[in-house]
PDB file of C-alpha atoms in Angstrom:
ATOM      1  CA  MET A   1     118.452 111.661  98.111  1.00 35.00           C
ATOM      2  CA  SER A   2     118.377 112.149 102.479  1.00 34.00           C
ATOM      3  CA  ASP A   3     118.252 109.471 104.264  1.00 35.00           C
ATOM      4  CA  ILE A   4     115.003 108.928 106.577  1.00 34.00           C
ATOM      5  CA  ASP A   5     115.773 106.728 109.705  1.00 35.00           C
ATOM      6  CA  ASN A   6     112.143 106.947 111.370  1.00 37.00           C
ATOM      7  CA  ILE A   7     109.286 108.663 108.583  1.00 36.00           C
ATOM      8  CA  ASP A   8     106.642 108.920 111.565  1.00 39.00           C
ATOM      9  CA  GLU A   9     107.995 111.202 113.048  1.00 39.00           C
ATOM     10  CA  ILE A  10     107.168 113.929 109.353  1.00 40.00           C
ATOM     11  CA  PRO A  11     104.754 115.983 110.531  1.00 45.00           C
ATOM     12  CA  VAL A  12     101.535 115.657 109.745  1.00 45.00           C
ATOM     13  CA  ASP A  13     100.558 117.692 106.460  1.00 65.00           C
ATOM     14  CA  HIS A  14      97.433 115.792 105.298  1.00 79.00           C
ATOM     15  CA  PRO A  15      95.123 113.846 106.380  1.00 89.00           C
ATOM     16  CA  LYS A  16      94.518 109.893 105.297  1.00 94.00           C
ATOM     17  CA  SER A  17      92.024 109.660 102.166  1.00 95.00           C
ATOM     18  CA  ALA A  18      90.971 105.710 101.975  1.00 94.00           C
ATOM     19  CA  PRO A  19      87.630 104.212 102.765  1.00 94.00           C
ATOM     20  CA  ASP A  20      85.824 103.787 106.110  1.00 94.00           C
ATOM     21  CA  ASP A  21      86.104 100.278 105.691  1.00 95.00           C
ATOM     22  CA  ARG A  22      89.494  99.812 103.953  1.00 96.00           C
ATOM     23  CA  ALA A  23      91.207  97.825 106.944  1.00 94.00           C
ATOM     24  CA  GLU A  24      88.043  94.655 106.152  1.00 94.00           C
ATOM     25  CA  ALA A  25      87.768  95.234 102.340  1.00 95.00           C
ATOM     26  CA  GLY A  26      90.367  96.494 101.224  1.00 95.00           C
ATOM     27  CA  PRO A  27      93.125  97.059  99.835  1.00 98.00           C
ATOM     28  CA  PHE A  28      94.658  95.409 102.178  1.00 97.00           C
ATOM     29  CA  ASP A  29      97.524  95.768 104.382  1.00 97.00           C
ATOM     30  CA  GLU A  30      99.952  92.001 105.078  1.00 96.00           C
ATOM     31  CA  SER A  31      99.129  92.318 109.044  1.00 95.00           C
ATOM     32  CA  GLU A  32      95.124  92.224 107.351  1.00 95.00           C
ATOM     33  CA  ALA A  33      94.800  90.319 104.768  1.00 92.00           C
ATOM     34  CA  ASN A  34      93.992  86.552 104.695  1.00 88.00           C
ATOM     35  CA  PRO A  35      96.690  84.044 105.060  1.00 85.00           C
ATOM     36  CA  VAL A  36      95.934  81.000 103.529  1.00 87.00           C
ATOM     37  CA  ARG A  37      94.465  83.109 100.264  1.00 89.00           C
ATOM     38  CA  PRO A  38      96.366  82.137  96.937  1.00 91.00           C
ATOM     39  CA  TYR A  39      98.174  84.989  96.051  1.00 94.00           C
ATOM     40  CA  VAL A  40     100.233  86.110  93.522  1.00 94.00           C
ATOM     41  CA  ASP A  41     103.397  87.922  95.174  1.00 95.00           C
ATOM     42  CA  LEU A  42     105.136  90.466  93.528  1.00 96.00           C
ATOM     43  CA  GLY A  43     107.208  91.910  96.158  1.00 96.00           C
ATOM     44  CA  GLY A  44     105.296  94.914  97.381  1.00 97.00           C
ATOM     45  CA  VAL A  45     101.956  93.818  96.650  1.00 97.00           C
ATOM     46  CA  LYS A  46      99.680  90.700  96.457  1.00 96.00           C
ATOM     47  CA  VAL A  47      97.313  89.823  93.820  1.00 96.00           C
ATOM     48  CA  LEU A  48      94.610  87.297  94.196  1.00 93.00           C
ATOM     49  CA  PRO A  49      93.743  85.110  91.373  1.00 93.00           C
ATOM     50  CA  ARG A  50      91.104  85.122  89.189  1.00 94.00           C
ATOM     51  CA  GLU A  51      89.663  83.997  85.831  1.00 95.00           C
ATOM     52  CA  GLY A  52      90.234  86.348  82.781  1.00 96.00           C
ATOM     53  CA  LEU A  53      93.082  88.056  84.747  1.00 97.00           C
ATOM     54  CA  HIS A  54      96.225  88.617  83.411  1.00 96.00           C
ATOM     55  CA  VAL A  55      99.060  90.791  85.190  1.00 96.00           C
ATOM     56  CA  ARG A  56     102.135  92.195  83.740  1.00 95.00           C
ATOM     57  CA  LEU A  57     105.039  93.597  84.866  1.00 96.00           C
ATOM     58  CA  GLU A  58     106.172  97.531  84.004  1.00 95.00           C
ATOM     59  CA  VAL A  59     109.941  97.414  83.637  1.00 94.00           C
ATOM     60  CA  GLU A  60     112.500 100.832  83.069  1.00 92.00           C
ATOM     61  CA  GLU A  61     114.060 100.294  80.459  1.00 91.00           C
ATOM     62  CA  GLY A  62     117.564 101.392  82.386  1.00 90.00           C
ATOM     63  CA  THR A  63     117.578  99.611  85.494  1.00 91.00           C
ATOM     64  CA  LYS A  64     115.113  96.663  84.436  1.00 90.00           C
ATOM     65  CA  ARG A  65     113.904  97.643  87.669  1.00 93.00           C
ATOM     66  CA  VAL A  66     109.954  96.619  88.086  1.00 95.00           C
ATOM     67  CA  VAL A  67     108.024 100.362  88.281  1.00 96.00           C
ATOM     68  CA  ALA A  68     104.470  99.343  87.836  1.00 97.00           C
ATOM     69  CA  ILE A  69     101.897  95.715  87.964  1.00 97.00           C
ATOM     70  CA  GLY A  70      99.903  96.024  85.273  1.00 97.00           C
ATOM     71  CA  LEU A  71      96.587  93.986  85.430  1.00 98.00           C
ATOM     72  CA  ASP A  72      94.556  93.509  82.524  1.00 98.00           C
ATOM     73  CA  TYR A  73      90.752  92.705  83.805  1.00 97.00           C
ATOM     74  CA  ALA A  74      87.013  92.932  82.292  1.00 94.00           C
ATOM     75  CA  ASN A  75      88.636  94.637  79.317  1.00 96.00           C
ATOM     76  CA  SER A  76      90.182  97.372  81.427  1.00 98.00           C
ATOM     77  CA  THR A  77      93.947  97.702  82.378  1.00 97.00           C
ATOM     78  CA  LEU A  78      94.438  98.699  86.274  1.00 98.00           C
ATOM     79  CA  GLN A  79      98.270  99.968  86.465  1.00 98.00           C
ATOM     80  CA  VAL A  80      99.142  99.731  90.420  1.00 98.00           C
ATOM     81  CA  GLN A  81     102.015 101.384  92.604  1.00 98.00           C
ATOM     82  CA  PRO A  82     102.539 101.759  96.023  1.00 98.00           C
ATOM     83  CA  PHE A  83     104.439 103.887  97.672  1.00 97.00           C
ATOM     84  CA  ALA A  84     105.697 104.288 101.062  1.00 97.00           C
ATOM     85  CA  ALA A  85     104.407 106.324 103.197  1.00 95.00           C
ATOM     86  CA  PRO A  86     104.279 108.272 106.832  1.00 92.00           C
ATOM     87  CA  ARG A  87     102.280 106.339 109.318  1.00 88.00           C
ATOM     88  CA  ASN A  88     100.045 109.120 110.415  1.00 88.00           C
ATOM     89  CA  SER A  89      99.544 111.091 107.625  1.00 90.00           C
ATOM     90  CA  GLY A  90      98.430 110.790 103.679  1.00 92.00           C
ATOM     91  CA  LEU A  91     100.349 111.403 100.547  1.00 96.00           C
ATOM     92  CA  TRP A  92      96.772 111.163  98.047  1.00 96.00           C
ATOM     93  CA  HIS A  93      96.108 115.061  98.238  1.00 93.00           C
ATOM     94  CA  GLU A  94      99.088 116.079  97.447  1.00 93.00           C
ATOM     95  CA  ILE A  95      99.408 113.224  94.465  1.00 95.00           C
ATOM     96  CA  ARG A  96      96.199 114.429  92.858  1.00 94.00           C
ATOM     97  CA  ALA A  97      97.096 117.920  92.511  1.00 93.00           C
ATOM     98  CA  GLN A  98     100.234 116.923  91.035  1.00 95.00           C
ATOM     99  CA  ILE A  99      98.556 114.761  88.743  1.00 96.00           C
ATOM    100  CA  ALA A 100      96.325 117.151  87.378  1.00 95.00           C
ATOM    101  CA  ASP A 101      99.915 119.971  86.858  1.00 95.00           C
ATOM    102  CA  GLN A 102     101.251 117.018  84.713  1.00 94.00           C
ATOM    103  CA  ILE A 103      98.251 116.150  82.725  1.00 95.00           C
ATOM    104  CA  ALA A 104      97.466 120.112  81.905  1.00 95.00           C
ATOM    105  CA  ARG A 105     101.433 120.196  80.772  1.00 94.00           C
ATOM    106  CA  GLN A 106     100.365 117.533  78.395  1.00 91.00           C
ATOM    107  CA  GLY A 107      97.241 119.695  77.140  1.00 92.00           C
ATOM    108  CA  GLY A 108      95.452 117.327  78.612  1.00 94.00           C
ATOM    109  CA  THR A 109      92.082 118.210  81.073  1.00 95.00           C
ATOM    110  CA  THR A 110      91.111 116.800  84.595  1.00 96.00           C
ATOM    111  CA  THR A 111      88.377 116.629  86.867  1.00 96.00           C
ATOM    112  CA  VAL A 112      88.337 115.477  90.274  1.00 95.00           C
ATOM    113  CA  ARG A 113      85.284 113.793  91.582  1.00 95.00           C
ATOM    114  CA  ASP A 114      84.091 111.024  94.637  1.00 95.00           C
ATOM    115  CA  GLY A 115      84.790 107.523  94.250  1.00 95.00           C
ATOM    116  CA  ALA A 116      84.715 104.089  95.127  1.00 95.00           C
ATOM    117  CA  PHE A 117      87.650 104.978  97.522  1.00 96.00           C
ATOM    118  CA  GLY A 118      86.837 108.780  97.941  1.00 95.00           C
ATOM    119  CA  PRO A 119      88.396 111.703  96.073  1.00 96.00           C
ATOM    120  CA  GLU A 120      89.264 110.315  92.369  1.00 97.00           C
ATOM    121  CA  VAL A 121      90.828 112.127  89.282  1.00 97.00           C
ATOM    122  CA  LEU A 122      89.233 111.766  85.737  1.00 97.00           C
ATOM    123  CA  ALA A 123      91.845 112.224  83.085  1.00 96.00           C
ATOM    124  CA  GLN A 124      91.465 113.000  79.215  1.00 95.00           C
ATOM    125  CA  ILE A 125      94.846 112.657  77.774  1.00 92.00           C
ATOM    126  CA  PRO A 126      95.568 113.766  74.773  1.00 89.00           C
ATOM    127  CA  VAL A 127      97.074 110.506  72.463  1.00 84.00           C
ATOM    128  CA  ALA A 128      99.595 111.858  69.117  1.00 76.00           C
ATOM    129  CA  ALA A 129      98.435 110.899  66.420  1.00 69.00           C
ATOM    130  CA  ALA A 130     100.688 108.949  63.159  1.00 65.00           C
ATOM    131  CA  GLU A 131     100.347 111.609  59.938  1.00 64.00           C
ATOM    132  CA  GLY A 132      98.074 112.719  58.981  1.00 57.00           C
ATOM    133  CA  GLN A 133      95.350 110.957  61.217  1.00 62.00           C
ATOM    134  CA  THR A 134      92.919 113.570  63.598  1.00 58.00           C
ATOM    135  CA  GLY A 135      94.574 113.374  67.088  1.00 66.00           C
ATOM    136  CA  HIS A 136      92.201 111.686  69.727  1.00 80.00           C
ATOM    137  CA  GLN A 137      91.820 111.732  74.040  1.00 86.00           C
ATOM    138  CA  ARG A 138      92.120 108.810  76.115  1.00 90.00           C
ATOM    139  CA  LEU A 139      90.425 108.616  79.257  1.00 95.00           C
ATOM    140  CA  ALA A 140      91.867 107.526  82.577  1.00 97.00           C
ATOM    141  CA  ARG A 141      90.534 107.168  86.412  1.00 98.00           C
ATOM    142  CA  PHE A 142      93.605 108.244  88.742  1.00 98.00           C
ATOM    143  CA  ILE A 143      92.643 106.225  92.631  1.00 98.00           C
ATOM    144  CA  GLY A 144      94.643 106.827  95.756  1.00 98.00           C
ATOM    145  CA  VAL A 145      94.023 105.213  99.102  1.00 98.00           C
ATOM    146  CA  ASP A 146      96.393 105.847 102.246  1.00 97.00           C
ATOM    147  CA  GLY A 147      97.225 102.879 104.190  1.00 96.00           C
ATOM    148  CA  PRO A 148      99.619 102.145 107.360  1.00 94.00           C
ATOM    149  CA  ARG A 149     102.870 103.544 106.141  1.00 95.00           C
ATOM    150  CA  TRP A 150     101.829 102.791 102.598  1.00 97.00           C
ATOM    151  CA  PHE A 151      99.795 104.481  99.761  1.00 98.00           C
ATOM    152  CA  LEU A 152      98.845 102.773  96.869  1.00 98.00           C
ATOM    153  CA  ARG A 153      98.132 104.562  93.082  1.00 98.00           C
ATOM    154  CA  GLY A 154      95.741 103.188  90.408  1.00 98.00           C
ATOM    155  CA  VAL A 155      95.368 104.336  87.271  1.00 98.00           C
ATOM    156  CA  ILE A 156      92.245 102.307  85.320  1.00 98.00           C
ATOM    157  CA  ALA A 157      91.453 102.369  81.186  1.00 97.00           C
ATOM    158  CA  GLY A 158      89.411 100.902  78.601  1.00 97.00           C
ATOM    159  CA  GLU A 159      85.910  99.976  79.982  1.00 97.00           C
ATOM    160  CA  ALA A 160      85.979 100.436  83.521  1.00 97.00           C
ATOM    161  CA  ALA A 161      86.770 103.924  82.591  1.00 96.00           C
ATOM    162  CA  VAL A 162      83.421 104.752  81.154  1.00 94.00           C
ATOM    163  CA  ASP A 163      81.402 101.570  82.374  1.00 96.00           C
ATOM    164  CA  PRO A 164      80.047 101.057  85.811  1.00 95.00           C
ATOM    165  CA  THR A 165      79.643  97.286  85.882  1.00 96.00           C
ATOM    166  CA  ALA A 166      83.388  97.035  84.363  1.00 96.00           C
ATOM    167  CA  ALA A 167      84.148  99.720  86.619  1.00 97.00           C
ATOM    168  CA  ALA A 168      82.792  97.497  89.537  1.00 97.00           C
ATOM    169  CA  LYS A 169      84.976  94.634  88.702  1.00 97.00           C
ATOM    170  CA  ILE A 170      88.133  97.066  88.424  1.00 98.00           C
ATOM    171  CA  GLU A 171      87.626  98.407  92.378  1.00 98.00           C
ATOM    172  CA  ASP A 172      86.846  94.747  93.412  1.00 97.00           C
ATOM    173  CA  LEU A 173      90.218  93.982  91.837  1.00 97.00           C
ATOM    174  CA  PHE A 174      91.928  97.147  93.193  1.00 98.00           C
ATOM    175  CA  ARG A 175      90.002  96.324  96.572  1.00 97.00           C
ATOM    176  CA  SER A 176      91.739  92.743  96.924  1.00 96.00           C
ATOM    177  CA  ILE A 177      95.071  93.640  96.211  1.00 98.00           C
ATOM    178  CA  VAL A 178      97.782  93.335  99.107  1.00 97.00           C
ATOM    179  CA  VAL A 179     100.246  96.200 100.265  1.00 98.00           C
ATOM    180  CA  VAL A 180     103.188  94.514 101.817  1.00 97.00           C
ATOM    181  CA  ARG A 181     105.232  97.602 103.286  1.00 96.00           C
ATOM    182  CA  GLY A 182     108.281  95.674 105.358  1.00 92.00           C
ATOM    183  CA  THR A 183     110.584  96.725 108.024  1.00 91.00           C
ATOM    184  CA  THR A 184     112.988  98.644 106.090  1.00 91.00           C
ATOM    185  CA  PRO A 185     112.627 102.621 106.474  1.00 91.00           C
ATOM    186  CA  MET A 186     112.166 104.302 103.071  1.00 94.00           C
ATOM    187  CA  PRO A 187     111.596 107.610 102.525  1.00 94.00           C
ATOM    188  CA  PRO A 188     107.917 108.660 101.759  1.00 93.00           C
ATOM    189  CA  ARG A 189     106.755 108.960  98.037  1.00 95.00           C
ATOM    190  CA  ASP A 190     110.032 105.567  97.957  1.00 96.00           C
ATOM    191  CA  LEU A 191     108.225 102.924  95.471  1.00 97.00           C
ATOM    192  CA  ILE A 192     108.002  99.708  97.732  1.00 97.00           C
ATOM    193  CA  PRO A 193     110.284  97.173  95.498  1.00 96.00           C
ATOM    194  CA  LEU A 194     108.474  95.447  93.066  1.00 97.00           C
ATOM    195  CA  ARG A 195     109.827  92.102  92.137  1.00 94.00           C
ATOM    196  CA  MET A 196     108.967  88.768  89.762  1.00 89.00           C
ATOM    197  CA  PRO A 197     106.336  86.200  91.107  1.00 86.00           C
ATOM    198  CA  THR A 198     108.404  83.120  93.338  1.00 68.00           C
ATOM    199  CA  ALA A 199     105.421  80.798  92.101  1.00 52.00           C
ATOM    200  CA  ALA A 200     103.257  81.918  90.338  1.00 44.00           C
ATOM    201  CA  PRO A 201     101.432  78.637  88.045  1.00 44.00           C
ATOM    202  CA  GLY A 202     102.108  80.105  84.966  1.00 42.00           C
ATOM    203  CA  SER A 203     103.986  82.966  85.162  1.00 40.00           C
ATOM    204  CA  PRO A 204     107.809  83.003  84.459  1.00 38.00           C
ATOM    205  CA  THR A 205     110.461  82.198  87.536  1.00 34.00           C
ATOM    206  CA  THR A 206     113.723  83.348  86.437  1.00 34.00           C
TER     207      THR A 206
END
């Protein structure tokens, strides 16, 4: 991977995709977040605790690197990943197409529709069945928001993929997330480093 000293000099390829009220209603940049709220600090993202929310770290087996944050809430799951992005262009338009291609190769289908955050991908993903059982498909929603120098991707599964009431709760949870981009130069699409929480009640600190 080549080093990029200043990702802001990358030409604009795609416009940013984000709600018009993103800066006021989230997902937030660190500079926009309320500094007195009791966030759980996970490195590249901060999560606001709420009743019934369980936070899981998804760890890459070989490197032991945290590669995603899993949030269990409202009988649903929300997986989030923050990525570095150029200041003046977005990643979501291009990434949506790549998600559709990947799911098609798995034998699934996708539909792009307008959602709470703009365009989202509704996917039906085949699930391998045990021998003698009929296979089925899992429904998932892929959402994305382009922020200032970052891109936040979410994958919604469970009741929030089909039920409007659960969906509203998960969308509110996604809105409350704070992305901590930092000042270190990073190539676009690089995962912003995630880590164990430093001081979250009930969470391990080692």
